[in-house]
Amino acid sequence: MVDVTGMLHALRPEELETLRSRGPAQILDEALLEAIDTAAGGPGEGRGYYVVHGHLWPVENREYHLRSDVAEELFGPETGSP
């Protein structure tokens, strides 16, 4: 089970500000994926907080987005990713 509030509190202030400044529908870059993984407990642990939109292959072209409940926690209801 994911702990959205706990993960967000574990982010460094600058990481949280970057997430907020880019909006709820942002594509997460490698630095933010790593930050979420670290805040969630280590490499790969953040997978429950973001999802792939679009094609799964090729891997290098995947677009990762915040899960809707994570976006709602950051930005409020009705602003989350689909």
Short mmCIF file of C-alpha atoms in Angstrom, two decimals:
data_model
loop_
_atom_site.label_atom_id
_atom_site.label_comp_id
_atom_site.label_asym_id
_atom_site.label_seq_id
_atom_site.Cartn_x
_atom_site.Cartn_y
_atom_site.Cartn_z
CA MET A 1 0.00 0.00 0.00
CA VAL A 2 1.33 3.43 -0.89
CA ASP A 3 1.60 6.31 1.57
CA VAL A 4 1.13 9.40 -0.59
CA THR A 5 1.38 11.90 2.25
CA GLY A 6 4.46 10.18 3.68
CA MET A 7 6.21 10.08 0.32
CA LEU A 8 5.49 13.76 -0.34
CA HIS A 9 6.83 14.69 3.10
CA ALA A 10 10.00 12.67 2.39
CA LEU A 11 10.81 14.69 -0.75
CA ARG A 12 13.39 17.45 -0.41
CA PRO A 13 11.85 20.94 -0.50
CA GLU A 14 13.32 21.71 -3.93
CA GLU A 15 11.94 18.45 -5.36
CA LEU A 16 8.49 19.22 -4.01
CA GLU A 17 8.65 22.74 -5.44
CA THR A 18 9.66 21.37 -8.84
CA LEU A 19 6.69 18.98 -8.82
CA ARG A 20 4.32 21.80 -7.85
CA SER A 21 5.71 24.24 -10.41
CA ARG A 22 5.25 21.82 -13.31
CA GLY A 23 1.57 21.10 -12.66
CA PRO A 24 -0.54 17.97 -12.31
CA ALA A 25 -0.24 16.71 -15.91
CA GLN A 26 3.56 16.96 -16.11
CA ILE A 27 5.77 14.29 -17.62
CA LEU A 28 8.16 13.21 -14.89
CA ASP A 29 11.81 13.43 -15.87
CA GLU A 30 14.48 11.03 -14.65
CA ALA A 31 15.46 13.31 -11.74
CA LEU A 32 11.89 13.44 -10.42
CA LEU A 33 11.42 9.68 -10.87
CA GLU A 34 14.59 9.14 -8.84
CA ALA A 35 13.43 11.64 -6.19
CA ILE A 36 10.07 9.87 -5.84
CA ASP A 37 11.80 6.47 -5.67
CA THR A 38 14.15 7.72 -2.95
CA ALA A 39 11.31 9.31 -0.97
CA ALA A 40 9.38 6.04 -1.22
CA GLY A 41 12.25 3.98 0.17
CA GLY A 42 14.83 3.39 -2.53
CA PRO A 43 15.39 2.46 -6.18
CA GLY A 44 12.17 1.36 -7.84
CA GLU A 45 10.06 1.91 -4.72
CA GLY A 46 8.22 4.89 -6.23
CA ARG A 47 6.48 2.85 -8.92
CA GLY A 48 3.23 3.02 -6.98
CA TYR A 49 3.21 6.81 -7.19
CA TYR A 50 3.54 7.27 -10.95
CA VAL A 51 2.13 5.58 -14.04
CA VAL A 52 3.01 5.24 -17.71
CA HIS A 53 0.76 7.05 -20.17
CA GLY A 54 0.89 6.02 -23.79
CA HIS A 55 3.12 3.32 -25.25
CA LEU A 56 5.19 0.96 -23.16
CA TRP A 57 7.74 0.32 -25.91
CA PRO A 58 10.38 1.39 -26.57
CA VAL A 59 11.25 1.82 -22.90
CA GLU A 60 13.24 5.02 -23.48
CA ASN A 61 10.12 6.71 -24.90
CA ARG A 62 7.86 6.02 -21.92
CA GLU A 63 6.11 9.01 -20.39
CA TYR A 64 5.69 8.79 -16.63
CA HIS A 65 3.00 10.86 -14.89
CA LEU A 66 1.93 11.25 -11.28
CA ARG A 67 -0.84 8.87 -10.32
CA SER A 68 -4.15 10.73 -9.99
CA ASP A 69 -4.32 10.43 -6.20
CA VAL A 70 -0.76 11.77 -5.87
CA ALA A 71 -1.59 14.72 -8.14
CA GLU A 72 -4.75 15.40 -6.13
CA GLU A 73 -2.74 15.42 -2.89
CA LEU A 74 -0.36 18.00 -4.40
CA PHE A 75 -2.79 20.14 -6.39
CA GLY A 76 -6.24 19.50 -4.93
CA PRO A 77 -9.24 17.53 -6.20
CA GLU A 78 -10.22 17.55 -9.86
CA THR A 79 -6.69 18.48 -10.95
CA GLY A 80 -5.11 15.04 -10.98
CA SER A 81 -3.82 13.17 -13.99
CA PRO A 82 -6.28 10.82 -15.68
#
